[in-house]
CSV table of C-alpha atoms and ligand atoms in Angstrom, one decimal:
chain,number,residue,atom,x,y,z
S,1,UNK,CA,0.2,0.3,0.1
S,2,UNK,CA,2.7,2.7,0.8
S,3,UNK,CA,4.5,1.5,-2.3
S,4,UNK,CA,1.6,2.4,-4.5
S,5,UNK,CA,1.1,5.8,-2.8
S,6,UNK,CA,4.8,6.7,-3.6
S,7,UNK,CA,4.2,5.6,-7.1
S,8,UNK,CA,7.6,5.3,-7.8
S,9,UNK,CA,9.4,7.9,-5.3
S,10,UNK,CA,11.9,6.6,-2.4
S,11,UNK,CA,12.7,7.6,0.6
S,12,UNK,CA,14.9,7.2,2.5
S,13,UNK,CA,15.3,8.9,6.5
S,14,UNK,CA,18.6,10.1,7.2
S,15,UNK,CA,18.0,11.3,10.6
S,16,UNK,CA,16.9,14.6,12.9
S,17,UNK,CA,15.2,16.1,9.7
S,18,UNK,CA,16.8,15.1,7.1
S,19,UNK,CA,15.4,13.2,4.0
S,20,UNK,CA,16.4,12.1,0.3
S,21,UNK,CA,13.6,12.2,-1.8
S,22,UNK,CA,14.2,9.8,-5.5
S,23,UNK,CA,11.7,11.1,-8.3
S,24,UNK,CA,10.1,8.1,-10.5
S,25,UNK,CA,12.7,10.1,-13.8
S,26,UNK,CA,16.2,9.9,-10.8
S,27,UNK,CA,16.2,12.9,-9.6
S,28,UNK,CA,17.5,13.4,-6.2
S,29,UNK,CA,16.1,16.0,-3.8
S,30,UNK,CA,17.7,16.6,-0.1
S,31,UNK,CA,15.9,18.4,2.2
S,32,UNK,CA,17.8,20.3,5.6
S,33,UNK,CA,21.0,18.6,4.9
S,34,UNK,CA,22.4,18.4,7.8
S,35,UNK,CA,25.1,15.5,7.0
S,36,UNK,CA,28.9,15.7,9.0
S,37,UNK,CA,27.5,16.4,12.5
S,38,UNK,CA,24.4,14.8,12.4
S,39,UNK,CA,24.4,12.4,15.3
S,40,UNK,CA,21.7,10.2,14.0
S,41,UNK,CA,23.1,9.5,10.5
S,42,UNK,CA,25.1,6.3,9.3
S,43,UNK,CA,28.2,7.3,8.5
S,44,UNK,CA,28.4,5.6,4.8
S,45,UNK,CA,24.9,8.2,4.2
S,46,UNK,CA,27.4,11.3,4.7
S,47,UNK,CA,28.5,11.7,0.8
S,48,UNK,CA,25.4,12.0,-0.8
S,49,UNK,CA,26.6,11.5,-4.6
S,50,UNK,CA,24.1,12.8,-7.1
S,51,UNK,CA,22.2,15.5,-6.5
S,52,UNK,CA,20.0,18.0,-8.1
S,53,UNK,CA,17.6,19.8,-5.6
S,54,UNK,CA,18.2,21.1,-2.3
S,55,UNK,CA,15.6,21.7,-0.5
S,56,UNK,CA,15.9,24.6,3.0
S,57,UNK,CA,13.6,25.4,5.4
S,58,UNK,CA,15.4,27.1,7.8
S,59,UNK,CA,19.0,28.8,8.7
S,60,UNK,CA,19.3,26.6,11.9
S,61,UNK,CA,23.0,25.1,11.8
S,62,UNK,CA,20.7,21.3,12.0
S,63,UNK,CA,18.9,21.9,8.9
S,64,UNK,CA,21.0,24.4,6.6
S,65,UNK,CA,24.5,23.1,8.0
S,66,UNK,CA,25.8,20.6,4.5
S,67,UNK,CA,23.9,23.1,2.1
S,68,UNK,CA,26.6,25.1,0.5
S,69,UNK,CA,29.0,22.0,1.3
S,70,UNK,CA,27.4,20.2,-0.3
S,71,UNK,CA,25.7,22.5,-3.5
S,72,UNK,CA,29.0,23.0,-4.2
S,73,UNK,CA,30.2,20.0,-4.4
S,74,UNK,CA,27.1,17.9,-6.1
S,75,UNK,CA,26.0,21.8,-8.3
S,76,UNK,CA,22.8,20.8,-7.1
S,77,UNK,CA,19.7,24.4,-6.8
S,78,UNK,CA,19.2,25.1,-3.5
S,79,UNK,CA,15.6,26.4,-2.6
S,80,UNK,CA,15.2,28.1,0.6
S,81,UNK,CA,13.3,31.7,1.1
S,82,UNK,CA,14.9,35.2,0.3
S,83,UNK,CA,17.5,35.5,2.8
S,84,UNK,CA,19.3,31.8,3.2
S,85,UNK,CA,18.7,32.1,-0.9
S,86,UNK,CA,20.8,35.7,-0.8
S,87,UNK,CA,23.3,34.5,1.7
S,88,UNK,CA,24.2,30.4,-0.3
S,89,UNK,CA,24.7,33.1,-3.7
S,90,UNK,CA,27.8,35.0,-1.1
S,91,UNK,CA,28.9,32.1,-0.7
S,92,UNK,CA,29.4,31.2,-4.2
S,93,UNK,CA,26.5,29.2,-4.9
S,94,UNK,CA,24.9,29.8,-8.3
S,95,UNK,CA,22.1,27.6,-8.4
S,96,UNK,CA,19.7,28.7,-5.8
S,97,UNK,CA,16.7,29.7,-6.1
S,98,UNK,CA,14.5,31.5,-3.7
S,99,UNK,CA,10.5,30.5,-2.9
S,100,UNK,CA,8.6,32.2,0.1
S,101,UNK,CA,5.4,30.3,1.8
S,102,UNK,CA,2.6,30.7,-0.8
S,103,UNK,CA,4.6,30.5,-4.0
S,104,UNK,CA,5.4,26.7,-5.8
S,105,UNK,CA,8.4,26.5,-8.3
S,106,UNK,CA,8.5,23.8,-10.7
S,107,UNK,CA,12.4,22.4,-10.0
S,108,UNK,CA,13.1,19.6,-11.9
S,109,UNK,CA,10.5,17.0,-12.4
S,110,UNK,CA,9.0,17.6,-9.3
S,111,UNK,CA,7.0,21.0,-8.2
S,112,UNK,CA,7.3,21.9,-4.5
S,113,UNK,CA,5.5,24.7,-2.2
S,114,UNK,CA,6.4,26.8,0.2
S,115,UNK,CA,4.4,26.5,3.5
S,116,UNK,CA,3.7,28.7,7.1
S,117,UNK,CA,6.0,27.3,10.2
S,118,UNK,CA,6.1,28.6,13.2
S,119,UNK,CA,9.8,28.6,14.7
S,120,UNK,CA,12.2,31.4,14.1
S,121,UNK,CA,15.3,30.8,11.3
S,122,UNK,CA,18.7,32.9,11.9
S,123,UNK,CA,21.8,32.0,9.7
S,124,UNK,CA,25.6,31.1,12.1
S,125,UNK,CA,28.2,32.7,9.4
S,126,UNK,CA,31.9,30.7,9.7
S,127,UNK,CA,33.0,33.5,12.0
S,128,UNK,CA,30.5,32.9,14.3
S,129,UNK,CA,28.2,35.8,13.7
S,130,UNK,CA,24.3,34.9,13.3
S,131,UNK,CA,22.4,36.2,10.6
S,132,UNK,CA,18.7,37.6,9.7
S,133,UNK,CA,17.6,34.0,7.8
S,134,UNK,CA,14.1,35.0,8.0
S,135,UNK,CA,10.9,33.2,7.7
S,136,UNK,CA,11.1,29.1,9.1
S,137,UNK,CA,8.9,27.2,6.1
S,138,UNK,CA,7.1,24.0,5.2
S,139,UNK,CA,7.1,22.2,2.2
S,140,UNK,CA,4.8,20.1,-0.1
S,141,UNK,CA,6.6,18.2,-3.1
S,142,UNK,CA,4.6,17.1,-6.0
S,143,UNK,CA,5.9,14.6,-7.7
S,144,UNK,CA,5.6,13.3,-11.1
S,145,UNK,CA,3.1,10.5,-10.2
S,146,UNK,CA,0.7,12.9,-7.9
S,147,UNK,CA,1.9,11.9,-4.9
S,148,UNK,CA,2.6,14.6,-2.7
S,149,UNK,CA,4.8,14.7,0.4
S,150,UNK,CA,4.5,17.3,3.3
S,151,UNK,CA,8.1,18.0,4.9
S,152,UNK,CA,6.8,20.4,7.7
S,153,UNK,CA,10.2,22.2,9.2
S,154,UNK,CA,10.6,23.0,12.5
S,155,UNK,CA,7.4,24.3,13.4
S,156,UNK,CA,4.3,24.4,16.3
S,157,UNK,CA,1.1,23.3,15.2
S,158,UNK,CA,-1.7,25.9,13.6
S,159,UNK,CA,-4.7,25.7,12.2
S,160,UNK,CA,-4.1,26.7,8.9
S,161,UNK,CA,-2.1,23.1,8.2
S,162,UNK,CA,-5.4,22.5,8.4
S,163,UNK,CA,-5.8,25.0,4.8
S,164,UNK,CA,-2.1,23.2,3.8
S,165,UNK,CA,-5.0,20.2,4.0
S,166,UNK,CA,-7.2,21.6,1.7
S,167,UNK,CA,-4.7,23.5,-1.1
S,168,UNK,CA,-2.9,20.6,-1.4
S,169,UNK,CA,-3.9,16.8,0.6
S,170,UNK,CA,-1.0,15.9,0.9
S,171,UNK,CA,0.0,11.4,1.3
S,172,UNK,CA,2.5,11.6,3.8
S,173,UNK,CA,3.8,14.1,6.7
S,174,UNK,CA,6.9,14.3,7.9
S,175,UNK,CA,6.3,16.2,11.4
S,176,UNK,CA,8.6,16.7,14.1
S,177,UNK,CA,7.7,15.6,17.9
S,178,UNK,CA,10.8,16.3,19.6
S,179,UNK,CA,9.3,18.9,21.7
S,180,UNK,CA,10.8,21.6,23.5
S,181,UNK,CA,12.6,23.3,20.3
S,182,UNK,CA,9.8,22.2,17.9
S,183,UNK,CA,6.2,20.4,18.4
S,184,UNK,CA,5.4,17.9,21.1
S,185,UNK,CA,3.6,14.4,20.1
S,186,UNK,CA,0.6,16.5,21.7
S,187,UNK,CA,1.0,18.6,19.6
S,188,UNK,CA,2.2,16.4,16.0
S,189,UNK,CA,-1.5,14.4,16.5
S,190,UNK,CA,-3.1,17.3,16.6
S,191,UNK,CA,-0.9,18.4,13.3
S,192,UNK,CA,-1.7,14.9,11.9
S,193,UNK,CA,-5.5,15.7,12.2
S,194,UNK,CA,-5.8,18.4,10.7
S,195,UNK,CA,-3.9,18.3,7.6
S,196,UNK,CA,-5.9,14.6,6.9
S,197,UNK,CA,-2.9,13.3,6.3
S,198,UNK,CA,-3.3,9.3,6.1
S,199,UNK,CA,0.7,9.0,6.6
S,200,UNK,CA,3.1,10.1,9.1
S,201,UNK,CA,7.0,9.7,9.8
S,202,UNK,CA,7.6,11.3,12.7
S,203,UNK,CA,10.7,13.0,12.7
S,204,UNK,CA,13.2,15.8,14.4
S,205,UNK,CA,13.4,13.6,17.6
S,206,UNK,CA,16.0,11.6,20.3
S,207,UNK,CA,19.3,13.6,18.6
S,208,UNK,CA,20.2,15.3,21.0
S,209,UNK,CA,18.6,15.6,25.1
S,210,UNK,CA,16.2,18.7,25.0
S,211,UNK,CA,14.1,16.1,21.8
S,212,UNK,CA,13.1,14.0,24.6
S,213,UNK,CA,9.4,13.3,23.0
S,214,UNK,CA,8.9,9.4,21.4
S,215,UNK,CA,7.2,7.9,18.3
S,216,UNK,CA,5.3,5.5,21.0
S,217,UNK,CA,4.0,8.6,23.0
S,218,UNK,CA,2.6,10.9,19.1
S,219,UNK,CA,1.2,6.7,18.6
S,220,UNK,CA,-0.4,7.5,22.6
S,221,UNK,CA,-1.8,10.9,21.2
S,222,UNK,CA,-3.0,10.0,17.5
S,223,UNK,CA,-4.9,6.8,18.8
S,224,UNK,CA,-6.8,9.1,21.1
S,225,UNK,CA,-8.2,11.0,18.8
S,226,UNK,CA,-9.3,8.6,16.9
S,227,UNK,CA,-7.3,9.0,13.9
S,228,UNK,CA,-6.3,5.9,11.5
S,229,UNK,CA,-2.9,7.2,10.3
S,230,UNK,CA,-0.6,4.7,9.0
S,231,UNK,CA,2.6,6.1,11.3
S,232,UNK,CA,6.5,4.6,9.4
S,233,UNK,CA,8.5,5.3,12.6
S,234,UNK,CA,11.9,4.9,10.0
S,235,UNK,CA,15.5,4.1,11.6
S,236,UNK,CA,18.0,6.4,9.9
S,237,UNK,CA,19.2,4.4,6.8
S,238,UNK,CA,15.9,2.9,6.3
S,239,UNK,CA,14.0,3.5,3.1
S,240,UNK,CA,10.0,3.6,3.3
S,241,UNK,CA,7.7,1.1,2.8
S,242,UNK,CA,11.3,-1.5,2.7
A,1,LIG,NI1,14.9,25.2,14.2
A,2,LIG,MN1,15.5,21.8,13.8
């Protein structure tokens, strides 16, 4: 059933909020590249190989740290908000595409829409200073097959997740559950309810001590809400549906 939904798209979890998506046409997309210092990613997956697109939800290190080195190495296009996109260009990366909330860009064979997220966004530069990173986002990615995945980025739950559900109807949501600096498992269950989504992959938990939320708590809250969810708890390095 998962394979039917995916329609030839492959989704690999690289730990924390980092996902690799391979389209039916063979394009590779990396969301929130956190590789070098990501304690969850298997060592052999730190080298990403061929890459077409990098999507960045916001400027915090655990989503952005490897974006510039990987873009430099692979020539992949970086898609991010205006401020991050400008910063990336200032670091010598020409292939950088600004996308803001509400906008949809065609990137290769996929359509990427920027969505709201309630969080912060700043960029830590190499000299240790912090610069403004614009507004944080989530993304809805639509593949050739019509399959849609929503990566929520770092966010609290918000009522307009219902609007994201209405307008885009994602088949699968990648939701943070770590608590403290992102939404809790309790809020994530309500996020799933508002989105009206069927399939959820919990993410952004357990990486650091300040992310104590667990998939078990998320499952319990989803059950209490009576949601008919298929929750896919993925190990870093694992491919969805495998
Ligand atoms: Ni963050
Ligand atoms: Mn984060």
